[in-house]
Amino acid sequence: MSKKISTREAYGRALVELGHQDERVVVLDADLSKSTKTEYFAREFPHRFFNMGIAEQSLMGTAAGLALGGKIPFASTFAVFATGRAFDQVRNSIAYPRLNVKIAATHAGITVGEDGASHQSVEDLALMRAVPNMIVLVPADAVEARQAVFAAAKYEGPVYLRLGRMNVPVIYGDDYRFEIGRAHWLKKGRDVTIIACGVMVALALEASRDLEGEGLSVGVLNMSTLKPIDKEAVLAAAQESKALVTAEEHSIIGGLGSAVAEILAEENPKPLKRVGIPDTFGESGSPDELMLKYGLTAGDIKKAVREVLLQK
Amino acid sequence: MEGSLDLELIEFLQEKARLIRRDIITMIGKAGSGHPGGSLSGVEIVTALYFHLMRVDPQNPDWPDRDRFILSKGHAAPLLYAALARRGYFPPEELLTLRKLGSRLQGHPDCKSLPGVEMSTGSLGQGLAVANGLALAARLDGRDFRIYVLLGDGELQEGMVWEAAMAASHYKLDRITAFVDHNHLQIDGRVEEIMSPEPLPDKFRAFGWEVLAIDGHDFRQIIQAVHHAWETKGRPTVIIAETVKGKGVSFMEDQVGWHGVAPKPEEVERALAELDVRQP
């Protein structure tokens, strides 16, 4: 757990690897290639990289056209622009015709940090989850991000890949196998299962370890595919634990917490606490400061676990 | 060929255009909703493309080297469907299923349901960027197909059109030919009064395009303009086609009210009677 690397960095490197394996892979960016790390691919395969300028609608539409032409386009920009600025293009030109476009959005959530609310996507998962035909992936670390890139390329159809700016602990070894639609059990727990995604998975592990010291059995389930969500895993968690906690770097509206709540409400009502950004925009600050202020620390997860057990 | 297009070809295209106009009126009348005005204004452009200019094979709609047509102004779906049916992509009888539950002929084109439809469109402004992507893919693969896009003049108010216009020129996509169906009307009134896109030729020229202005109902001019586009290297071509909304049906011509209203049965009959005698 000592090594830290951002999922965007893993994405950038994986693209180069993928580019060598599959000629159909092309990459588009909207003037953020240094930040999204598509610059690595651009350097290696200049003729297969298209900078569309600061024009996200054109970015998504052009990616759709490249997919129609038999390519596997990865379109990158910040999550807030990919899903907000170009929502209609993603919906109508990519998802509706079910084109083989991979939307790899970096700088998701509030860990964007100092840039502030205009650049912090708190609602991208809610938006993408509601779009028919869209696969939504939220890798937890660099190993999973790399594999998610390969899995997305292999899958035929639109994929939203949510990536982060901040360096995060590497939790998986090279023997890990990511699969679209399958959650990964990091740990089983009799008292509470924390279902987490993205940067919150490492924090959930930390919370789980601490709580074990208090005599609680707390599981951690990495829900790296938000859609289609691994319903069986959610129900298994509900079966094995007394209560559940979700943890996501996203608004508590419409993301992982909502998806889990929907399943529980219909199939197996259980006490649930959602850790996430309350219904609010972010602000400027360091990622750590923001995680603290908006309730996204291991401490917040621990608090939620203790509280949800009281409901039981 | 230029200037001496034979009469036989023109008469052949005029007859196809007449049939397509009949189909448009009939299918929208039957559907009880749809967009006749902007379908009728683009008839000669789409007819010239599908029946003379484009390299397509209706028996093999997925042929990788086919030319592509993207109807960016997706509400003119009846025009596209009629052209595809008359060109042999599917039986013309199916036109009567337009807008009905379960039909392949969706209110706006759905490329997943109907062979020959290259791209799902309807939300305006998106077709040109898709054409750009196709052109880039073709260039990577060394394929020489051409991509034609039909834009509405009202549609040019969408900012995305200009993002894509910039990109087409930046990447020197000379396989792209865009038509502007310049019928001067949009839902709320005259385009120039709602939000003027003029001066159109200057705008496109400033974006690096080859610009031609023609009468969009004159087959000779359409064909010559496209031939000019074929000869143009290093930049995309836009053909600004002066058209009449509702063209070919006297009571629909240049009437804003016929943008998105279906003709009643007696109006269908009147329109078809006109189309049977009158050369548009």
Coordinates of C-alpha atoms in Angstrom, one line a residue:
Chain A
M1 CA 0.0 0.0 0.0
S2 CA 3.0 2.3 0.1
K3 CA 3.0 3.0 -3.6
K4 CA 0.7 5.8 -4.8
I5 CA -0.2 6.5 -8.4
S6 CA -3.2 8.2 -10.0
T7 CA -5.7 6.3 -12.1
R8 CA -5.2 8.9 -14.9
E9 CA -1.5 8.1 -15.0
A10 CA -2.4 4.4 -15.2
Y11 CA -4.9 5.2 -18.0
G12 CA -2.3 7.2 -20.0
R13 CA 0.2 4.3 -19.8
A14 CA -2.4 1.7 -20.6
L15 CA -3.4 3.5 -23.7
V16 CA 0.1 3.3 -25.1
E17 CA 0.2 -0.5 -24.4
L18 CA -3.2 -0.9 -25.9
G19 CA -2.2 1.2 -28.9
H20 CA 0.6 -1.2 -29.7
Q21 CA -1.8 -4.2 -29.5
D22 CA -4.7 -2.8 -31.4
E23 CA -4.4 -0.5 -34.4
R24 CA -8.0 0.4 -34.2
V25 CA -7.4 2.3 -31.0
V26 CA -7.5 6.1 -31.5
V27 CA -7.5 8.8 -28.9
L28 CA -9.1 12.2 -28.8
D29 CA -8.7 15.0 -26.4
A30 CA -9.9 18.6 -25.9
D31 CA -6.8 20.5 -25.0
L32 CA -6.1 18.7 -21.8
S33 CA -3.8 15.9 -23.0
K34 CA -1.1 16.8 -20.4
S35 CA -3.6 16.5 -17.6
T36 CA -5.6 13.5 -18.9
K37 CA -2.3 11.8 -19.8
T38 CA -3.3 11.1 -23.3
E39 CA -0.1 12.9 -24.2
Y40 CA 1.7 9.6 -23.9
F41 CA -0.4 8.1 -26.6
A42 CA -0.1 11.3 -28.7
R43 CA 3.7 11.0 -28.5
E44 CA 3.8 7.3 -29.5
F45 CA 1.0 7.4 -32.1
P46 CA 0.7 11.0 -33.4
H47 CA -1.3 10.0 -36.4
R48 CA -3.9 8.2 -34.2
F49 CA -4.3 11.1 -31.8
F50 CA -6.7 13.9 -32.5
N51 CA -6.7 17.1 -30.4
M52 CA -10.1 18.7 -31.0
G53 CA -9.3 21.9 -29.2
I54 CA -11.5 23.3 -26.5
A55 CA -14.6 21.9 -28.1
E56 CA -16.1 19.0 -26.1
Q57 CA -19.2 18.6 -28.2
S58 CA -17.0 18.2 -31.3
L59 CA -14.8 15.8 -29.3
M60 CA -17.7 13.5 -28.6
G61 CA -19.3 13.8 -32.1
T62 CA -16.0 13.1 -33.8
A63 CA -15.4 10.1 -31.5
A64 CA -18.8 8.8 -32.6
G65 CA -17.8 9.2 -36.3
L66 CA -14.5 7.4 -35.7
A67 CA -16.4 4.5 -34.1
L68 CA -18.8 4.4 -37.1
G69 CA -15.6 4.1 -39.2
G70 CA -14.5 1.0 -37.2
K71 CA -12.1 2.6 -34.8
I72 CA -12.1 2.2 -31.0
P73 CA -11.9 5.8 -29.9
F74 CA -11.0 6.9 -26.4
A75 CA -12.3 10.5 -25.8
S76 CA -10.8 12.2 -22.9
T77 CA -11.4 15.4 -21.0
F78 CA -12.3 16.3 -17.4
A79 CA -15.3 14.4 -16.0
V80 CA -17.2 17.6 -15.5
F81 CA -16.9 18.6 -19.2
A82 CA -17.3 15.1 -20.6
T83 CA -20.6 14.5 -18.9
G84 CA -21.9 18.0 -18.5
R85 CA -20.8 20.2 -21.4
A86 CA -21.2 17.3 -23.9
F87 CA -24.1 15.5 -22.3
D88 CA -26.3 15.7 -25.3
Q89 CA -23.6 14.5 -27.7
V90 CA -22.8 11.6 -25.3
R91 CA -26.5 10.7 -25.1
N92 CA -27.6 11.2 -28.7
S93 CA -24.5 10.6 -30.8
I94 CA -22.9 7.8 -28.7
A95 CA -25.2 6.0 -26.3
Y96 CA -28.4 6.0 -28.4
P97 CA -26.7 4.5 -31.5
R98 CA -24.7 2.4 -29.1
L99 CA -21.4 3.3 -30.7
N100 CA -18.1 1.9 -29.6
V101 CA -16.8 5.0 -27.9
K102 CA -14.9 5.0 -24.6
I103 CA -15.3 8.2 -22.6
A104 CA -12.3 8.3 -20.3
A105 CA -12.9 11.2 -18.0
T106 CA -10.2 12.3 -15.6
H107 CA -10.3 14.7 -12.7
A108 CA -13.5 13.3 -11.4
G109 CA -14.9 14.3 -8.0
I110 CA -13.6 16.9 -5.6
T111 CA -10.0 15.6 -5.5
V112 CA -9.5 17.9 -8.5
G113 CA -8.7 20.2 -5.6
E114 CA -7.7 23.9 -6.0
D115 CA -9.5 24.5 -9.4
G116 CA -12.7 24.6 -7.4
A117 CA -16.4 23.8 -8.0
S118 CA -16.5 24.6 -11.8
H119 CA -14.0 21.7 -12.4
Q120 CA -15.2 19.3 -9.8
S121 CA -17.7 16.7 -11.0
V122 CA -20.1 15.7 -8.2
E123 CA -22.8 14.4 -10.5
D124 CA -21.1 12.6 -13.4
L125 CA -21.9 9.2 -12.2
A126 CA -25.6 10.1 -11.7
L127 CA -25.7 11.5 -15.3
M128 CA -23.9 8.5 -16.9
R129 CA -25.8 5.9 -14.9
A130 CA -29.1 7.2 -16.2
V131 CA -28.1 7.0 -19.8
P132 CA -29.3 3.7 -21.5
N133 CA -26.6 1.5 -23.1
M134 CA -23.8 3.1 -21.0
I135 CA -21.4 1.0 -19.0
V136 CA -20.0 2.9 -16.1
L137 CA -16.6 2.0 -14.6
V138 CA -14.9 3.5 -11.5
P139 CA -11.5 1.9 -11.0
A140 CA -10.1 2.0 -7.4
D141 CA -6.4 2.0 -8.2
A142 CA -3.8 2.0 -10.9
V143 CA -3.9 -1.7 -11.4
E144 CA -7.6 -1.8 -11.8
A145 CA -7.6 1.3 -14.0
R146 CA -5.2 -0.3 -16.4
Q147 CA -7.3 -3.4 -16.6
A148 CA -10.5 -1.4 -17.0
V149 CA -8.9 0.3 -20.1
F150 CA -8.3 -3.1 -21.7
A151 CA -11.7 -4.4 -20.7
A152 CA -13.4 -1.3 -22.1
A153 CA -11.6 -1.7 -25.4
K154 CA -12.6 -5.3 -25.6
Y155 CA -16.3 -4.5 -24.8
E156 CA -18.3 -3.5 -27.9
G157 CA -20.3 -0.4 -27.0
P158 CA -20.1 2.9 -25.0
V159 CA -18.2 3.0 -21.8
Y160 CA -17.8 5.8 -19.3
L161 CA -14.5 5.3 -17.4
R162 CA -14.1 7.6 -14.3
L163 CA -10.6 8.5 -13.4
G164 CA -8.9 10.7 -10.8
R165 CA -6.3 13.3 -10.7
M166 CA -4.9 12.5 -7.2
N167 CA -2.3 9.8 -6.5
V168 CA -4.0 6.9 -4.7
P169 CA -2.6 3.8 -3.0
V170 CA -2.2 0.7 -5.2
I171 CA -4.3 -1.9 -3.5
Y172 CA -4.2 -4.7 -6.1
G173 CA -1.4 -6.9 -7.2
D174 CA -0.7 -7.8 -10.8
D175 CA -2.6 -11.1 -10.3
Y176 CA -5.9 -9.2 -9.9
R177 CA -8.4 -9.7 -12.7
F178 CA -11.0 -7.0 -13.4
E179 CA -14.2 -7.9 -15.1
I180 CA -16.9 -5.6 -16.2
G181 CA -20.0 -6.1 -14.1
R182 CA -18.3 -8.0 -11.3
A183 CA -17.7 -6.4 -8.0
H184 CA -14.6 -7.6 -6.1
W185 CA -14.6 -8.7 -2.5
L186 CA -11.5 -7.3 -0.7
K187 CA -12.8 -8.6 2.6
K188 CA -16.0 -10.1 4.0
G189 CA -17.6 -8.8 7.2
R190 CA -20.3 -10.1 9.5
D191 CA -21.3 -6.8 11.0
V192 CA -21.1 -4.3 8.1
T193 CA -20.1 -4.4 4.5
I194 CA -18.7 -1.2 3.0
I195 CA -19.5 -1.0 -0.7
A196 CA -17.1 1.5 -2.2
C197 CA -15.8 2.7 -5.5
G198 CA -12.9 4.8 -6.8
V199 CA -10.7 6.6 -4.3
M200 CA -12.9 5.5 -1.5
V201 CA -12.0 1.9 -1.7
A202 CA -8.6 2.4 -0.1
L203 CA -10.2 4.5 2.6
A204 CA -12.8 1.8 3.2
L205 CA -10.0 -0.7 3.7
E206 CA -8.4 1.6 6.2
A207 CA -11.7 2.1 8.1
S208 CA -12.3 -1.7 8.1
R209 CA -8.9 -2.4 9.7
D210 CA -9.4 0.3 12.3
L211 CA -12.9 -1.0 13.2
E212 CA -11.6 -4.6 13.5
G213 CA -9.5 -3.2 16.4
E214 CA -12.7 -2.2 18.0
G215 CA -14.0 -5.8 17.6
L216 CA -16.2 -5.2 14.5
S217 CA -16.2 -7.4 11.5
V218 CA -16.4 -5.1 8.5
G219 CA -16.2 -6.2 4.9
V220 CA -15.2 -4.2 1.8
L221 CA -16.7 -4.7 -1.6
N222 CA -15.1 -2.8 -4.5
M223 CA -18.0 -1.9 -6.8
S224 CA -15.8 -0.8 -9.7
T225 CA -18.6 -1.3 -12.2
L226 CA -21.3 1.0 -11.3
K227 CA -23.4 0.0 -14.3
P228 CA -24.4 -2.8 -14.8
I229 CA -24.1 -3.1 -11.0
D230 CA -23.3 -6.4 -9.6
K231 CA -26.6 -7.0 -7.9
E232 CA -25.7 -10.5 -6.7
A233 CA -22.7 -9.1 -4.8
V234 CA -24.9 -6.4 -3.2
L235 CA -27.4 -8.9 -2.1
A236 CA -24.7 -11.2 -0.8
A237 CA -23.4 -8.3 1.2
A238 CA -26.9 -7.7 2.6
Q239 CA -27.2 -11.3 3.4
E240 CA -23.8 -11.7 5.2
S241 CA -23.8 -8.4 7.1
K242 CA -26.2 -6.7 9.4
A243 CA -26.0 -3.4 7.7
L244 CA -24.3 -1.6 4.8
V245 CA -22.4 1.5 4.1
T246 CA -21.6 3.0 0.7
A247 CA -18.7 5.3 0.0
E248 CA -18.1 7.3 -3.1
E249 CA -16.4 10.5 -4.1
H250 CA -19.6 11.8 -5.7
S251 CA -22.9 13.3 -4.6
I252 CA -25.0 11.0 -2.5
I253 CA -27.7 11.6 -5.1
G254 CA -27.6 9.3 -8.1
G255 CA -24.3 7.4 -7.7
L256 CA -23.2 4.3 -5.9
G257 CA -25.2 5.0 -2.8
S258 CA -28.4 5.4 -4.8
A259 CA -27.7 2.3 -6.9
V260 CA -27.2 0.2 -3.8
A261 CA -30.3 1.7 -2.0
E262 CA -32.4 0.9 -5.1
I263 CA -31.4 -2.8 -4.9
L264 CA -31.9 -3.1 -1.1
A265 CA -35.2 -1.3 -1.1
E266 CA -36.7 -3.7 -3.6
E267 CA -35.0 -6.9 -2.7
N268 CA -33.8 -7.0 0.9
P269 CA -34.3 -3.8 3.0
K270 CA -31.4 -3.4 5.3
P271 CA -30.0 -0.4 7.2
L272 CA -27.8 1.7 4.9
K273 CA -25.7 4.8 5.3
R274 CA -24.3 6.6 2.4
V275 CA -20.9 8.3 2.6
G276 CA -20.6 10.8 -0.2
I277 CA -20.7 14.5 -1.0
P278 CA -23.8 16.0 0.5
D279 CA -26.0 17.7 -2.1
T280 CA -23.6 20.6 -2.7
F281 CA -20.9 21.9 -5.0
G282 CA -17.3 21.7 -4.0
E283 CA -14.8 24.6 -3.6
S284 CA -11.1 25.3 -3.8
G285 CA -8.7 23.6 -1.5
S286 CA -6.2 20.8 -1.4
P287 CA -7.7 17.3 -2.0
D288 CA -7.1 16.3 1.6
E289 CA -8.7 19.4 2.9
L290 CA -11.7 18.9 0.7
M291 CA -12.1 15.2 1.6
L292 CA -12.1 16.2 5.2
K293 CA -14.5 19.1 4.8
Y294 CA -17.0 17.1 2.6
G295 CA -17.0 14.0 4.8
L296 CA -15.0 11.6 2.6
T297 CA -12.3 10.3 5.0
A298 CA -11.8 6.9 6.6
G299 CA -13.0 8.5 9.8
D300 CA -16.3 9.4 8.1
I301 CA -16.7 5.8 6.9
K302 CA -16.0 4.6 10.4
K303 CA -18.6 6.9 11.8
A304 CA -21.1 5.7 9.3
V305 CA -20.4 2.1 10.2
R306 CA -21.0 2.7 13.9
E307 CA -24.2 4.7 13.2
V308 CA -25.7 2.2 10.8
L309 CA -25.1 -0.6 13.4
L310 CA -27.2 1.4 15.9
Q311 CA -30.0 1.3 13.4
K312 CA -29.9 -2.4 13.4
Chain B
M1 CA -19.8 16.5 -68.3
E2 CA -20.1 20.0 -66.8
G3 CA -22.7 22.1 -68.5
S4 CA -23.8 19.3 -70.7
L5 CA -25.5 17.0 -68.3
D6 CA -27.8 15.1 -70.5
L7 CA -31.5 15.7 -70.5
E8 CA -32.2 12.0 -69.9
L9 CA -30.4 12.1 -66.5
I10 CA -32.2 15.3 -65.4
E11 CA -35.6 13.8 -66.4
F12 CA -34.8 10.6 -64.5
L13 CA -33.8 12.6 -61.4
Q14 CA -36.9 14.8 -61.7
E15 CA -39.1 11.8 -61.8
K16 CA -37.4 10.3 -58.7
A17 CA -37.8 13.6 -56.9
R18 CA -41.5 13.6 -57.8
L19 CA -42.0 10.1 -56.3
I20 CA -40.0 11.1 -53.2
R21 CA -42.2 14.2 -52.7
R22 CA -45.3 12.0 -53.1
D23 CA -43.9 9.6 -50.5
I24 CA -43.1 12.4 -48.1
I25 CA -46.6 13.7 -48.2
T26 CA -48.2 10.3 -48.1
M27 CA -46.2 9.0 -45.2
I28 CA -46.5 12.1 -43.0
G29 CA -50.2 12.3 -43.8
K30 CA -50.6 8.6 -42.7
A31 CA -48.4 9.2 -39.6
G32 CA -50.4 12.2 -38.6
S33 CA -47.3 14.0 -37.5
G34 CA -43.9 14.8 -38.9
H35 CA -42.0 17.6 -40.7
P36 CA -43.1 18.1 -44.4
G37 CA -41.6 21.6 -45.0
G38 CA -37.9 20.8 -44.4
S39 CA -38.3 17.4 -46.0
L40 CA -39.6 18.9 -49.2
S41 CA -36.9 21.6 -49.5
G42 CA -34.1 19.0 -49.5
V43 CA -35.6 16.6 -52.1
E44 CA -33.4 17.6 -55.1
I45 CA -30.2 17.5 -53.0
V46 CA -30.9 14.0 -51.5
T47 CA -32.2 12.7 -54.8
A48 CA -29.1 13.8 -56.7
L49 CA -26.9 12.2 -54.1
Y50 CA -28.6 8.8 -53.9
F51 CA -29.6 8.4 -57.5
H52 CA -26.5 9.8 -59.2
L53 CA -23.6 11.1 -57.1
M54 CA -23.1 8.6 -54.3
R55 CA -21.3 5.3 -54.5
V56 CA -23.7 3.0 -52.7
D57 CA -25.1 -0.5 -52.9
P58 CA -28.5 -1.0 -51.4
Q59 CA -28.0 -4.7 -51.4
N60 CA -24.9 -4.3 -49.3
P61 CA -25.6 -1.4 -47.0
D62 CA -22.6 -2.0 -44.8
W63 CA -20.1 -2.1 -47.7
P64 CA -17.0 -0.4 -46.1
D65 CA -16.1 1.7 -49.1
R66 CA -19.6 3.2 -49.7
D67 CA -20.1 6.9 -49.6
R68 CA -21.9 8.1 -46.5
F69 CA -24.8 10.5 -46.2
I70 CA -25.6 12.0 -42.8
L71 CA -28.9 13.8 -42.3
S72 CA -27.8 16.3 -39.6
K73 CA -31.2 17.9 -39.8
G74 CA -32.8 14.7 -38.6
H75 CA -36.3 16.0 -38.6
A76 CA -36.3 15.6 -42.4
A77 CA -36.3 11.8 -41.8
P78 CA -39.2 11.3 -44.2
L79 CA -37.0 12.6 -47.0
L80 CA -34.2 10.2 -46.1
Y81 CA -36.6 7.3 -45.8
A82 CA -38.3 7.9 -49.1
A83 CA -35.0 8.2 -50.9
L84 CA -33.7 5.0 -49.3
A85 CA -36.9 3.1 -50.1
R86 CA -36.9 4.3 -53.7
R87 CA -33.2 3.4 -54.0
G88 CA -34.0 -0.1 -52.9
Y89 CA -32.9 -0.3 -49.3
F90 CA -36.3 -1.5 -48.2
P91 CA -39.8 -1.8 -49.7
P92 CA -41.6 1.5 -50.2
E93 CA -44.7 0.1 -48.5
E94 CA -42.8 0.2 -45.2
L95 CA -42.8 4.0 -45.5
L96 CA -46.4 3.9 -44.2
T97 CA -45.2 2.7 -40.9
L98 CA -43.4 6.0 -40.2
R99 CA -43.6 7.0 -36.5
K100 CA -45.7 4.0 -35.5
L101 CA -44.9 1.8 -32.5
G102 CA -42.4 -0.9 -33.5
S103 CA -41.5 0.7 -36.8
R104 CA -37.9 0.9 -38.2
L105 CA -38.9 4.3 -39.4
Q106 CA -38.5 6.3 -36.2
G107 CA -39.6 9.9 -35.9
H108 CA -36.0 10.9 -36.3
P109 CA -33.4 8.5 -38.0
D110 CA -32.2 5.5 -36.0
C111 CA -29.1 3.9 -37.6
K112 CA -29.5 0.8 -35.5
S113 CA -32.9 0.0 -36.8
L114 CA -32.9 0.8 -40.5
P115 CA -30.3 -0.2 -43.1
G116 CA -29.0 2.7 -45.1
V117 CA -29.3 5.2 -42.2
E118 CA -25.7 6.0 -41.4
M119 CA -26.2 7.9 -38.2
S120 CA -28.9 8.5 -35.6
T121 CA -29.7 12.2 -35.7
G122 CA -32.4 14.5 -34.4
S123 CA -30.8 16.6 -31.8
L124 CA -29.5 19.4 -34.1
G125 CA -26.0 20.3 -34.8
Q126 CA -24.3 16.9 -34.4
G127 CA -24.0 15.5 -37.9
L128 CA -20.9 17.4 -39.1
A129 CA -18.7 16.3 -36.2
V130 CA -19.7 12.7 -36.8
A131 CA -18.8 13.2 -40.5
N132 CA -15.4 14.5 -39.3
G133 CA -14.8 11.3 -37.3
L134 CA -15.8 9.2 -40.3
A135 CA -13.4 11.1 -42.5
L136 CA -10.5 10.7 -40.1
A137 CA -11.2 7.0 -39.8
A138 CA -11.2 6.7 -43.6
R139 CA -8.0 8.6 -43.9
L140 CA -6.3 6.2 -41.4
D141 CA -7.5 3.2 -43.3
G142 CA -6.7 4.7 -46.7
R143 CA -10.3 4.4 -47.9
D144 CA -11.5 7.0 -50.4
F145 CA -15.2 7.2 -49.7
R146 CA -16.9 10.6 -49.4
I147 CA -19.2 11.9 -46.7
Y148 CA -22.1 14.2 -47.4
V149 CA -23.9 16.0 -44.7
L150 CA -27.2 17.9 -45.0
L151 CA -27.5 20.8 -42.5
G152 CA -30.5 23.0 -42.0
D153 CA -30.0 26.8 -42.0
G154 CA -31.7 27.1 -38.6
E155 CA -29.5 24.3 -37.4
L156 CA -26.4 26.5 -38.0
Q157 CA -27.5 28.4 -34.9
E158 CA -26.1 25.4 -32.9
G159 CA -22.6 26.3 -31.7
M160 CA -21.4 22.7 -32.2
V161 CA -21.8 23.1 -36.0
W162 CA -19.0 25.7 -35.9
E163 CA -16.8 23.6 -33.6
A164 CA -17.1 20.9 -36.2
A165 CA -16.6 23.4 -39.1
M166 CA -13.4 24.5 -37.5
A167 CA -12.2 20.9 -37.0
A168 CA -13.1 19.8 -40.6
S169 CA -11.0 22.7 -41.9
H170 CA -8.1 22.1 -39.4
Y171 CA -7.8 18.5 -40.4
K172 CA -8.2 19.3 -44.1
L173 CA -11.1 16.9 -44.5
D174 CA -11.7 17.3 -48.2
R175 CA -13.8 14.2 -48.4
I176 CA -16.6 16.0 -46.7
T177 CA -19.2 17.9 -48.6
A178 CA -21.8 19.7 -46.6
F179 CA -25.1 21.1 -47.9
V180 CA -27.0 23.8 -46.2
D181 CA -30.7 23.5 -47.0
H182 CA -31.2 27.2 -47.0
N183 CA -35.0 27.4 -46.9
H184 CA -35.0 30.5 -44.6
L185 CA -37.6 29.2 -42.2
Q186 CA -37.4 27.6 -38.8
I187 CA -40.2 26.7 -36.3
D188 CA -40.6 30.2 -34.8
G189 CA -40.3 32.2 -38.0
R190 CA -37.8 33.4 -40.6
V191 CA -34.3 32.3 -39.8
E192 CA -32.9 35.8 -40.5
E193 CA -35.4 37.2 -37.9
I194 CA -35.0 34.6 -35.2
M195 CA -31.2 34.5 -35.2
S196 CA -29.5 35.3 -38.5
P197 CA -26.6 33.1 -39.6
E198 CA -25.7 35.5 -42.4
P199 CA -23.5 36.2 -44.1
L200 CA -23.2 32.4 -44.6
P201 CA -20.6 32.3 -47.4
D202 CA -18.3 34.6 -45.5
K203 CA -18.7 32.6 -42.3
F204 CA -17.8 29.3 -43.9
R205 CA -15.0 30.9 -45.9
A206 CA -13.6 32.4 -42.7
F207 CA -13.6 28.9 -41.3
G208 CA -11.5 27.7 -44.2
W209 CA -14.1 26.0 -46.3
E210 CA -14.6 26.0 -50.1
V211 CA -18.0 27.7 -50.5
L212 CA -20.5 27.4 -53.3
A213 CA -23.9 29.0 -53.6
I214 CA -26.5 27.3 -55.8
D215 CA -30.2 26.9 -56.5
G216 CA -30.9 23.8 -54.4
H217 CA -33.8 22.7 -56.6
D218 CA -31.7 22.7 -59.8
F219 CA -30.2 19.3 -60.5
R220 CA -27.6 20.7 -62.9
Q221 CA -26.3 23.1 -60.3
I222 CA -26.3 20.5 -57.6
I223 CA -24.3 18.0 -59.7
Q224 CA -21.8 20.6 -60.9
A225 CA -21.3 21.8 -57.3
V226 CA -20.6 18.3 -56.1
H227 CA -18.2 17.8 -59.0
H228 CA -16.4 20.9 -57.9
A229 CA -16.2 19.6 -54.4
W230 CA -14.6 16.4 -55.8
E231 CA -11.9 18.5 -57.4
T232 CA -11.3 20.6 -54.2
K233 CA -8.3 19.4 -52.3
G234 CA -7.1 20.2 -48.8
R235 CA -10.3 21.6 -47.5
P236 CA -14.0 20.7 -47.1
T237 CA -16.7 22.1 -49.3
V238 CA -20.0 23.6 -48.3
I239 CA -22.8 24.0 -50.9
I240 CA -25.2 26.6 -49.7
A241 CA -28.4 25.6 -51.5
E242 CA -31.0 28.2 -51.8
T243 CA -34.3 26.3 -51.4
V244 CA -38.0 26.8 -50.7
K245 CA -39.5 25.2 -47.7
G246 CA -42.4 23.0 -48.6
K247 CA -41.2 23.0 -52.3
G248 CA -43.5 21.3 -54.8
V249 CA -46.8 21.7 -52.8
S250 CA -48.2 25.2 -53.5
F251 CA -49.9 25.7 -50.2
M252 CA -46.9 24.6 -48.2
E253 CA -44.3 26.6 -50.1
D254 CA -42.5 29.2 -47.9
Q255 CA -45.1 28.8 -45.1
V256 CA -43.6 28.6 -41.6
G257 CA -46.7 26.7 -40.4
W258 CA -45.7 23.6 -42.4
H259 CA -42.5 23.0 -40.5
G260 CA -43.8 20.3 -38.3
V261 CA -47.5 19.8 -39.1
A262 CA -49.0 16.8 -40.9
P263 CA -51.3 17.4 -43.8
K264 CA -54.9 16.3 -43.2
P265 CA -56.4 13.7 -45.6
E266 CA -57.9 16.3 -48.0
E267 CA -54.6 18.2 -48.0
V268 CA -52.7 15.1 -48.8
E269 CA -55.0 14.6 -51.8
R270 CA -54.6 18.1 -53.0
A271 CA -50.8 17.9 -52.6
L272 CA -50.6 14.6 -54.5
A273 CA -52.8 15.9 -57.3
E274 CA -50.4 18.9 -57.6
L275 CA -47.4 16.6 -57.6
D276 CA -48.9 14.5 -60.3
V277 CA -49.2 17.3 -62.8
R278 CA -46.7 20.0 -61.7
Q279 CA -43.0 19.8 -62.3
P280 CA -41.4 21.3 -59.2

